[in-house]
Amino acid sequence: MEAEGLDWLLVPLHQLVSWGAAAAMVFGGVVPYIPQYRDIRRTQNADGFSTYVCLVLLVANILRILFWFGRRFESPLLWQSAIMILTMLLMLKLCTEVRVANELNARRRGFAAADSKDEEVKVAPRRSFLDFDPHHFWQWSSFADYVQCVVAFTGVAGYITYLSIDSTLFVETLGFLAVLTEAMLGVPQLYRNHRHQSTEGMSIKMVLMWTSGDAFKTAYFLLKGAPLQFSVCGLLQVLVDLAILGQAYAFARHHPKPVPHTVHPASTKAL
């Protein structure tokens, strides 16, 4: 009787917690990029942020959306992918604009210096997606080129998925590719730290944010009965995060007093 009398409180409370968890899944992944975006706009310097992070997350989330057509999963995970794609496009747009503006300013200073010395300044050629130059892949001069690449990849991957949607093997492989791509996002940071035997330039607070977010995400996958791919992805991300934190602890013992300096984080990733 007492339990039944509390239903009026427990049922809406459970619904509220469920909505909160879903909202955290949808929007939590973009939170680490908000200070990064504001910092780039404030400093007009995007050197500390790798646009390859955007490439990895765009590929992973496009594949995840295509995976949804073959095997339906929780709607918040689908919306999370859509929000992340929009966020990465905004990051790409800002980084491209800042880089082009800085190159233009450097070119103007070069022309001014050359005029005073009667020297010739070489103008860097414009790089375009339609050049199909693998040496300058993802290093283009216009945001429109990145959009063209994303649209082309989505079209090709979507067409292949449409032709193979009835194949269980293809659908499951597509899901593993999507989550494995995202899970490996922290590996370049792990390798960089190992190669330099240092974590300088890396924000420990950001890594702690990664770890807590990945742990929450993995728990959400397990509790909601998401496809196996998602749980594997979450566990891999947590392990990579813990390895990076272990590096920070180990290297801090060898370099207790690093030289103070201000840099951007070497890499960022999604929750």
PDB file of N, CA and C in Angstrom, residues 64-103:
ATOM      1  N   ARG A  64      27.144   6.169 -37.997  1.00  0.00           N
ATOM      2  CA  ARG A  64      26.201   5.776 -36.953  1.00  0.00           C
ATOM      3  C   ARG A  64      24.758   6.018 -37.400  1.00  0.00           C
ATOM      4  N   ILE A  65      24.519   7.137 -38.069  1.00  0.00           N
ATOM      5  CA  ILE A  65      23.169   7.426 -38.563  1.00  0.00           C
ATOM      6  C   ILE A  65      22.755   6.393 -39.612  1.00  0.00           C
ATOM      7  N   LEU A  66      23.685   6.026 -40.494  1.00  0.00           N
ATOM      8  CA  LEU A  66      23.376   5.004 -41.492  1.00  0.00           C
ATOM      9  C   LEU A  66      23.119   3.649 -40.828  1.00  0.00           C
ATOM     10  N   PHE A  67      23.843   3.374 -39.746  1.00  0.00           N
ATOM     11  CA  PHE A  67      23.642   2.138 -38.993  1.00  0.00           C
ATOM     12  C   PHE A  67      22.224   2.084 -38.431  1.00  0.00           C
ATOM     13  N   TRP A  68      21.680   3.237 -38.049  1.00  0.00           N
ATOM     14  CA  TRP A  68      20.327   3.301 -37.478  1.00  0.00           C
ATOM     15  C   TRP A  68      19.279   2.791 -38.463  1.00  0.00           C
ATOM     16  N   PHE A  69      19.498   3.009 -39.771  1.00  0.00           N
ATOM     17  CA  PHE A  69      18.531   2.537 -40.771  1.00  0.00           C
ATOM     18  C   PHE A  69      18.517   1.008 -40.858  1.00  0.00           C
ATOM     19  N   GLY A  70      19.646   0.384 -40.502  1.00  0.00           N
ATOM     20  CA  GLY A  70      19.705  -1.072 -40.535  1.00  0.00           C
ATOM     21  C   GLY A  70      19.326  -1.718 -39.223  1.00  0.00           C
ATOM     22  N   ARG A  71      19.594  -1.002 -38.129  1.00  0.00           N
ATOM     23  CA  ARG A  71      19.265  -1.538 -36.810  1.00  0.00           C
ATOM     24  C   ARG A  71      18.911  -0.378 -35.894  1.00  0.00           C
ATOM     25  N   ARG A  72      17.639  -0.241 -35.607  1.00  0.00           N
ATOM     26  CA  ARG A  72      17.151   0.894 -34.829  1.00  0.00           C
ATOM     27  C   ARG A  72      17.669   0.825 -33.392  1.00  0.00           C
ATOM     28  N   PHE A  73      18.114   1.980 -32.886  1.00  0.00           N
ATOM     29  CA  PHE A  73      18.556   2.082 -31.501  1.00  0.00           C
ATOM     30  C   PHE A  73      17.917   3.318 -30.877  1.00  0.00           C
ATOM     31  N   GLU A  74      18.308   3.639 -29.656  1.00  0.00           N
ATOM     32  CA  GLU A  74      17.708   4.735 -28.905  1.00  0.00           C
ATOM     33  C   GLU A  74      17.745   6.049 -29.686  1.00  0.00           C
ATOM     34  N   SER A  75      16.622   6.751 -29.697  1.00  0.00           N
ATOM     35  CA  SER A  75      16.537   8.029 -30.414  1.00  0.00           C
ATOM     36  C   SER A  75      17.549   9.062 -29.923  1.00  0.00           C
ATOM     37  N   PRO A  76      17.821   9.173 -28.598  1.00  0.00           N
ATOM     38  CA  PRO A  76      18.828  10.147 -28.153  1.00  0.00           C
ATOM     39  C   PRO A  76      20.201   9.931 -28.800  1.00  0.00           C
ATOM     40  N   LEU A  77      20.558   8.669 -29.070  1.00  0.00           N
ATOM     41  CA  LEU A  77      21.845   8.397 -29.718  1.00  0.00           C
ATOM     42  C   LEU A  77      21.837   8.879 -31.164  1.00  0.00           C
ATOM     43  N   LEU A  78      20.681   8.798 -31.806  1.00  0.00           N
ATOM     44  CA  LEU A  78      20.553   9.303 -33.171  1.00  0.00           C
ATOM     45  C   LEU A  78      20.651  10.818 -33.189  1.00  0.00           C
ATOM     46  N   TRP A  79      19.944  11.472 -32.276  1.00  0.00           N
ATOM     47  CA  TRP A  79      20.002  12.932 -32.201  1.00  0.00           C
ATOM     48  C   TRP A  79      21.387  13.413 -31.795  1.00  0.00           C
ATOM     49  N   GLN A  80      22.073  12.634 -30.960  1.00  0.00           N
ATOM     50  CA  GLN A  80      23.434  12.999 -30.574  1.00  0.00           C
ATOM     51  C   GLN A  80      24.340  13.086 -31.800  1.00  0.00           C
ATOM     52  N   SER A  81      24.181  12.133 -32.711  1.00  0.00           N
ATOM     53  CA  SER A  81      24.997  12.136 -33.928  1.00  0.00           C
ATOM     54  C   SER A  81      24.696  13.360 -34.788  1.00  0.00           C
ATOM     55  N   ALA A  82      23.411  13.702 -34.917  1.00  0.00           N
ATOM     56  CA  ALA A  82      23.038  14.865 -35.723  1.00  0.00           C
ATOM     57  C   ALA A  82      23.606  16.148 -35.124  1.00  0.00           C
ATOM     58  N   ILE A  83      23.505  16.300 -33.791  1.00  0.00           N
ATOM     59  CA  ILE A  83      24.031  17.490 -33.122  1.00  0.00           C
ATOM     60  C   ILE A  83      25.554  17.559 -33.265  1.00  0.00           C
ATOM     61  N   MET A  84      26.222  16.400 -33.153  1.00  0.00           N
ATOM     62  CA  MET A  84      27.682  16.380 -33.259  1.00  0.00           C
ATOM     63  C   MET A  84      28.138  16.752 -34.672  1.00  0.00           C
ATOM     64  N   ILE A  85      27.422  16.299 -35.681  1.00  0.00           N
ATOM     65  CA  ILE A  85      27.770  16.651 -37.061  1.00  0.00           C
ATOM     66  C   ILE A  85      27.674  18.155 -37.264  1.00  0.00           C
ATOM     67  N   LEU A  86      26.593  18.765 -36.780  1.00  0.00           N
ATOM     68  CA  LEU A  86      26.442  20.221 -36.892  1.00  0.00           C
ATOM     69  C   LEU A  86      27.560  20.946 -36.138  1.00  0.00           C
ATOM     70  N   THR A  87      27.918  20.439 -34.962  1.00  0.00           N
ATOM     71  CA  THR A  87      28.982  21.060 -34.163  1.00  0.00           C
ATOM     72  C   THR A  87      30.318  20.999 -34.877  1.00  0.00           C
ATOM     73  N   MET A  88      30.637  19.847 -35.462  1.00  0.00           N
ATOM     74  CA  MET A  88      31.909  19.703 -36.158  1.00  0.00           C
ATOM     75  C   MET A  88      31.969  20.585 -37.409  1.00  0.00           C
ATOM     76  N   LEU A  89      30.843  20.762 -38.067  1.00  0.00           N
ATOM     77  CA  LEU A  89      30.815  21.666 -39.224  1.00  0.00           C
ATOM     78  C   LEU A  89      31.052  23.101 -38.782  1.00  0.00           C
ATOM     79  N   LEU A  90      30.481  23.488 -37.641  1.00  0.00           N
ATOM     80  CA  LEU A  90      30.724  24.836 -37.119  1.00  0.00           C
ATOM     81  C   LEU A  90      32.190  25.016 -36.733  1.00  0.00           C
ATOM     82  N   MET A  91      32.779  23.992 -36.128  1.00  0.00           N
ATOM     83  CA  MET A  91      34.200  24.070 -35.776  1.00  0.00           C
ATOM     84  C   MET A  91      35.067  24.183 -37.023  1.00  0.00           C
ATOM     85  N   LEU A  92      34.730  23.406 -38.043  1.00  0.00           N
ATOM     86  CA  LEU A  92      35.477  23.474 -39.302  1.00  0.00           C
ATOM     87  C   LEU A  92      35.369  24.855 -39.945  1.00  0.00           C
ATOM     88  N   LYS A  93      34.170  25.408 -39.923  1.00  0.00           N
ATOM     89  CA  LYS A  93      33.957  26.733 -40.514  1.00  0.00           C
ATOM     90  C   LYS A  93      34.807  27.782 -39.812  1.00  0.00           C
ATOM     91  N   LEU A  94      34.791  27.756 -38.484  1.00  0.00           N
ATOM     92  CA  LEU A  94      35.577  28.731 -37.730  1.00  0.00           C
ATOM     93  C   LEU A  94      37.078  28.542 -37.968  1.00  0.00           C
ATOM     94  N   CYS A  95      37.553  27.304 -37.890  1.00  0.00           N
ATOM     95  CA  CYS A  95      38.980  27.032 -38.066  1.00  0.00           C
ATOM     96  C   CYS A  95      39.453  27.444 -39.459  1.00  0.00           C
ATOM     97  N   THR A  96      38.635  27.178 -40.474  1.00  0.00           N
ATOM     98  CA  THR A  96      39.004  27.542 -41.842  1.00  0.00           C
ATOM     99  C   THR A  96      39.063  29.057 -41.999  1.00  0.00           C
ATOM    100  N   GLU A  97      38.077  29.754 -41.464  1.00  0.00           N
ATOM    101  CA  GLU A  97      38.059  31.213 -41.564  1.00  0.00           C
ATOM    102  C   GLU A  97      39.255  31.824 -40.848  1.00  0.00           C
ATOM    103  N   VAL A  98      39.576  31.316 -39.660  1.00  0.00           N
ATOM    104  CA  VAL A  98      40.703  31.843 -38.899  1.00  0.00           C
ATOM    105  C   VAL A  98      42.020  31.559 -39.614  1.00  0.00           C
ATOM    106  N   ARG A  99      42.170  30.344 -40.131  1.00  0.00           N
ATOM    107  CA  ARG A  99      43.408  29.988 -40.815  1.00  0.00           C
ATOM    108  C   ARG A  99      43.604  30.825 -42.071  1.00  0.00           C
ATOM    109  N   VAL A 100      42.548  30.980 -42.861  1.00  0.00           N
ATOM    110  CA  VAL A 100      42.644  31.771 -44.091  1.00  0.00           C
ATOM    111  C   VAL A 100      42.959  33.227 -43.771  1.00  0.00           C
ATOM    112  N   ALA A 101      42.320  33.766 -42.722  1.00  0.00           N
ATOM    113  CA  ALA A 101      42.581  35.157 -42.335  1.00  0.00           C
ATOM    114  C   ALA A 101      44.030  35.339 -41.882  1.00  0.00           C
ATOM    115  N   ASN A 102      44.541  34.379 -41.116  1.00  0.00           N
ATOM    116  CA  ASN A 102      45.932  34.469 -40.662  1.00  0.00           C
ATOM    117  C   ASN A 102      46.907  34.350 -41.826  1.00  0.00           C
ATOM    118  N   GLU A 103      46.599  33.464 -42.777  1.00  0.00           N
ATOM    119  CA  GLU A 103      47.462  33.335 -43.948  1.00  0.00           C
ATOM    120  C   GLU A 103      47.446  34.616 -44.774  1.00  0.00           C
TER     121      GLU A 103
END
